[in-house]
């Protein structure tokens, strides 16, 4: 399957981004392949690449400026009945936080804000926070609030 086919075939693209992202010591070619999809004009391809970039973590640090630009470019949610924009913003922030060797304050703020809201973006935010280790410490209060909300909803 050539790279243009990979971009068109959503299932293969998602699987490939997950496979490439899971490599412990990725080669420059692996990082470049994920980065090529990240820079695609196809929003679905970018969504899949965000997963691969996030999984690569600090190995994909070169994409931090691009991710920062993407995060700054996310506008307000035009449809309050949809969680597409909040989840996209969380996935960008999560990838940015995970490629950063130190705490990325802006990305962490987006993740913490998502945990505090109830618009469907809290679960992806929690998923990203679980991969940050000690860099997620500022999110502990928001995570405890989420747990309290969920327990209250059950009772």
C-alpha atoms as a printed R data frame, in Angstrom:
    type eleno elety resid chain resno       x      y      z
1   ATOM     1    CA   UNK     A     1   0.000  0.000  0.000
2   ATOM     2    CA   UNK     A     2   1.580  3.308 -1.041
3   ATOM     3    CA   UNK     A     3   1.401  6.416  1.147
4   ATOM     4    CA   UNK     A     4  -1.424  8.026 -0.835
5   ATOM     5    CA   UNK     A     5  -3.494  4.853 -0.380
6   ATOM     6    CA   UNK     A     6  -2.702  4.960  3.327
7   ATOM     7    CA   UNK     A     7  -4.144  8.458  3.570
8   ATOM     8    CA   UNK     A     8  -7.347  7.414  1.803
9   ATOM     9    CA   UNK     A     9  -7.968  4.140  3.646
10  ATOM    10    CA   UNK     A    10  -9.117  5.229  7.094
11  ATOM    11    CA   UNK     A    11  -8.900  1.804  8.749
12  ATOM    12    CA   UNK     A    12  -5.414  1.113  7.409
13  ATOM    13    CA   UNK     A    13  -4.311  4.653  8.291
14  ATOM    14    CA   UNK     A    14  -5.578  4.378 11.880
15  ATOM    15    CA   UNK     A    15  -3.916  0.988 12.313
16  ATOM    16    CA   UNK     A    16  -0.667  2.254 10.776
17  ATOM    17    CA   UNK     A    17  -0.559  5.313 13.050
18  ATOM    18    CA   UNK     A    18  -1.107  3.064 16.070
19  ATOM    19    CA   UNK     A    19   1.568  0.636 14.887
20  ATOM    20    CA   UNK     A    20   4.115  3.375 14.165
21  ATOM    21    CA   UNK     A    21   3.286  5.168 17.406
22  ATOM    22    CA   UNK     A    22   3.931  2.023 19.424
23  ATOM    23    CA   UNK     A    23   7.548  1.645 18.304
24  ATOM    24    CA   UNK     A    24   9.825  2.121 21.325
25  ATOM    25    CA   UNK     A    25  12.820  3.487 19.451
26  ATOM    26    CA   UNK     A    26  11.375  4.916 16.219
27  ATOM    27    CA   UNK     A    27  13.655  5.610 13.294
28  ATOM    28    CA   UNK     A    28  13.673  9.004 11.580
29  ATOM    29    CA   UNK     A    29  11.631  7.396  8.785
30  ATOM    30    CA   UNK     A    30   8.903  6.362 11.211
31  ATOM    31    CA   UNK     A    31   8.733  9.832 12.714
32  ATOM    32    CA   UNK     A    32   8.662 11.392  9.241
33  ATOM    33    CA   UNK     A    33   5.845  9.058  8.143
34  ATOM    34    CA   UNK     A    34   3.668 10.044 11.100
35  ATOM    35    CA   UNK     A    35   4.555 13.708 10.572
36  ATOM    36    CA   UNK     A    36   3.577 13.505  6.908
37  ATOM    37    CA   UNK     A    37   0.095 12.328  7.865
38  ATOM    38    CA   UNK     A    38  -0.095 14.966 10.627
39  ATOM    39    CA   UNK     A    39   0.424 17.672  8.000
40  ATOM    40    CA   UNK     A    40  -2.308 16.285  5.735
41  ATOM    41    CA   UNK     A    41  -5.255 18.414  4.619
42  ATOM    42    CA   UNK     A    42  -7.612 15.549  5.518
43  ATOM    43    CA   UNK     A    43  -9.051 16.147  9.023
44  ATOM    44    CA   UNK     A    44  -9.610 12.405  9.509
45  ATOM    45    CA   UNK     A    45  -5.979 11.680  8.634
46  ATOM    46    CA   UNK     A    46  -4.825 14.379 11.050
47  ATOM    47    CA   UNK     A    47  -7.010 12.873 13.790
48  ATOM    48    CA   UNK     A    48  -5.339  9.500 13.256
49  ATOM    49    CA   UNK     A    49  -1.866 11.063 13.128
50  ATOM    50    CA   UNK     A    50  -2.480 12.850 16.434
51  ATOM    51    CA   UNK     A    51  -2.806  9.410 18.012
52  ATOM    52    CA   UNK     A    52   0.481  8.269 16.492
53  ATOM    53    CA   UNK     A    53   2.284 11.460 17.491
54  ATOM    54    CA   UNK     A    54   0.958 11.230 21.045
55  ATOM    55    CA   UNK     A    55   2.065  7.606 21.294
56  ATOM    56    CA   UNK     A    56   5.556  8.489 20.040
57  ATOM    57    CA   UNK     A    57   5.853 10.969 22.905
58  ATOM    58    CA   UNK     A    58   9.143 12.842 23.171
59  ATOM    59    CA   UNK     A    59  10.446 11.015 20.080
60  ATOM    60    CA   UNK     A    60   8.075 13.291 18.134
61  ATOM    61    CA   UNK     A    61   9.161 16.499 19.909
62  ATOM    62    CA   UNK     A    62   9.961 18.104 16.553
63  ATOM    63    CA   UNK     A    63   6.208 18.417 15.947
64  ATOM    64    CA   UNK     A    64   5.618 20.579 19.044
65  ATOM    65    CA   UNK     A    65   5.599 23.894 17.095
66  ATOM    66    CA   UNK     A    66   3.136 22.450 14.571
67  ATOM    67    CA   UNK     A    67   0.926 21.136 17.380
68  ATOM    68    CA   UNK     A    68   1.065 24.522 19.138
69  ATOM    69    CA   UNK     A    69  -0.091 26.188 15.919
70  ATOM    70    CA   UNK     A    70  -2.874 23.628 15.549
71  ATOM    71    CA   UNK     A    71  -3.981 24.220 19.144
72  ATOM    72    CA   UNK     A    72  -4.041 27.986 18.607
73  ATOM    73    CA   UNK     A    73  -6.074 27.497 15.422
74  ATOM    74    CA   UNK     A    74  -8.954 25.550 17.006
75  ATOM    75    CA   UNK     A    75 -11.918 27.890 17.104
76  ATOM    76    CA   UNK     A    76 -14.967 27.817 19.324
77  ATOM    77    CA   UNK     A    77 -17.395 24.941 19.044
78  ATOM    78    CA   UNK     A    78 -20.008 26.024 16.469
79  ATOM    79    CA   UNK     A    79 -22.417 23.276 17.546
80  ATOM    80    CA   UNK     A    80 -23.002 22.922 21.290
81  ATOM    81    CA   UNK     A    81 -24.722 19.577 20.616
82  ATOM    82    CA   UNK     A    82 -21.516 18.126 19.181
83  ATOM    83    CA   UNK     A    83 -18.284 17.265 20.965
84  ATOM    84    CA   UNK     A    84 -16.154 17.127 17.798
85  ATOM    85    CA   UNK     A    85 -14.370 20.465 18.376
86  ATOM    86    CA   UNK     A    86 -13.690 19.906 22.100
87  ATOM    87    CA   UNK     A    87 -12.391 16.377 21.470
88  ATOM    88    CA   UNK     A    88 -10.194 17.589 18.577
89  ATOM    89    CA   UNK     A    89  -8.751 20.315 20.805
90  ATOM    90    CA   UNK     A    90  -8.116 17.787 23.602
91  ATOM    91    CA   UNK     A    91  -6.379 15.390 21.214
92  ATOM    92    CA   UNK     A    92  -4.130 18.170 19.922
93  ATOM    93    CA   UNK     A    93  -3.346 19.288 23.485
94  ATOM    94    CA   UNK     A    94  -2.777 15.686 24.547
95  ATOM    95    CA   UNK     A    95  -0.325 15.074 21.719
96  ATOM    96    CA   UNK     A    96   1.443 18.346 22.504
97  ATOM    97    CA   UNK     A    97   1.696 17.502 26.215
98  ATOM    98    CA   UNK     A    98   2.992 14.022 25.424
99  ATOM    99    CA   UNK     A    99   5.705 15.137 22.957
100 ATOM   100    CA   UNK     A   100   6.968 17.756 25.413
101 ATOM   101    CA   UNK     A   101   9.771 16.624 27.727
102 ATOM   102    CA   UNK     A   102   8.603 19.020 30.427
103 ATOM   103    CA   UNK     A   103   5.157 20.190 31.454
104 ATOM   104    CA   UNK     A   104   3.538 22.128 28.598
105 ATOM   105    CA   UNK     A   105   1.376 24.566 30.567
106 ATOM   106    CA   UNK     A   106  -0.999 25.523 27.759
107 ATOM   107    CA   UNK     A   107  -1.650 21.921 26.728
108 ATOM   108    CA   UNK     A   108  -2.115 20.890 30.346
109 ATOM   109    CA   UNK     A   109  -4.583 23.749 30.897
110 ATOM   110    CA   UNK     A   110  -6.673 22.515 27.943
111 ATOM   111    CA   UNK     A   111  -6.665 18.959 29.349
112 ATOM   112    CA   UNK     A   112  -7.609 20.126 32.857
113 ATOM   113    CA   UNK     A   113 -10.392 22.325 31.468
114 ATOM   114    CA   UNK     A   114 -11.746 19.351 29.508
115 ATOM   115    CA   UNK     A   115 -11.801 17.178 32.639
116 ATOM   116    CA   UNK     A   116 -13.842 19.854 34.412
117 ATOM   117    CA   UNK     A   117 -16.425 20.186 31.611
118 ATOM   118    CA   UNK     A   118 -19.151 17.730 30.752
119 ATOM   119    CA   UNK     A   119 -19.108 17.760 26.954
120 ATOM   120    CA   UNK     A   120 -17.654 14.369 26.101
121 ATOM   121    CA   UNK     A   121 -14.040 15.533 25.963
122 ATOM   122    CA   UNK     A   122 -13.250 14.524 29.541
123 ATOM   123    CA   UNK     A   123 -12.525 10.857 28.712
124 ATOM   124    CA   UNK     A   124  -9.942 11.613 25.996
125 ATOM   125    CA   UNK     A   125  -8.384 14.198 28.337
126 ATOM   126    CA   UNK     A   126  -8.063 11.616 31.116
127 ATOM   127    CA   UNK     A   127  -6.525  9.157 28.637
128 ATOM   128    CA   UNK     A   128  -3.836 11.692 27.708
129 ATOM   129    CA   UNK     A   129  -3.208 12.670 31.329
130 ATOM   130    CA   UNK     A   130  -2.543  9.026 32.253
131 ATOM   131    CA   UNK     A   131   0.469  9.087 29.917
132 ATOM   132    CA   UNK     A   132   2.072 12.211 31.396
133 ATOM   133    CA   UNK     A   133   3.299 10.739 34.656
134 ATOM   134    CA   UNK     A   134   4.401 13.438 37.092
135 ATOM   135    CA   UNK     A   135   3.739 16.150 34.516
136 ATOM   136    CA   UNK     A   136   0.006 15.549 35.162
137 ATOM   137    CA   UNK     A   137   0.237 16.428 38.853
138 ATOM   138    CA   UNK     A   138  -1.494 19.820 38.382
139 ATOM   139    CA   UNK     A   139  -4.544 17.893 37.074
140 ATOM   140    CA   UNK     A   140  -5.080 15.863 40.248
141 ATOM   141    CA   UNK     A   141  -7.719 18.244 41.651
142 ATOM   142    CA   UNK     A   142  -9.732 18.184 38.422
143 ATOM   143    CA   UNK     A   143  -9.497 14.388 38.253
144 ATOM   144    CA   UNK     A   144 -10.780 14.081 41.825
145 ATOM   145    CA   UNK     A   145 -13.664 16.449 40.958
146 ATOM   146    CA   UNK     A   146 -14.543 14.251 37.951
147 ATOM   147    CA   UNK     A   147 -14.562 11.143 40.112
148 ATOM   148    CA   UNK     A   148 -16.802 12.877 42.643
149 ATOM   149    CA   UNK     A   149 -19.230 13.930 39.867
150 ATOM   150    CA   UNK     A   150 -19.345 10.392 38.524
151 ATOM   151    CA   UNK     A   151 -19.930  8.840 41.948
152 ATOM   152    CA   UNK     A   152 -22.703 11.369 42.645
153 ATOM   153    CA   UNK     A   153 -24.346 10.511 39.332
154 ATOM   154    CA   UNK     A   154 -24.433  6.833 40.278
155 ATOM   155    CA   UNK     A   155 -25.907  7.377 43.744
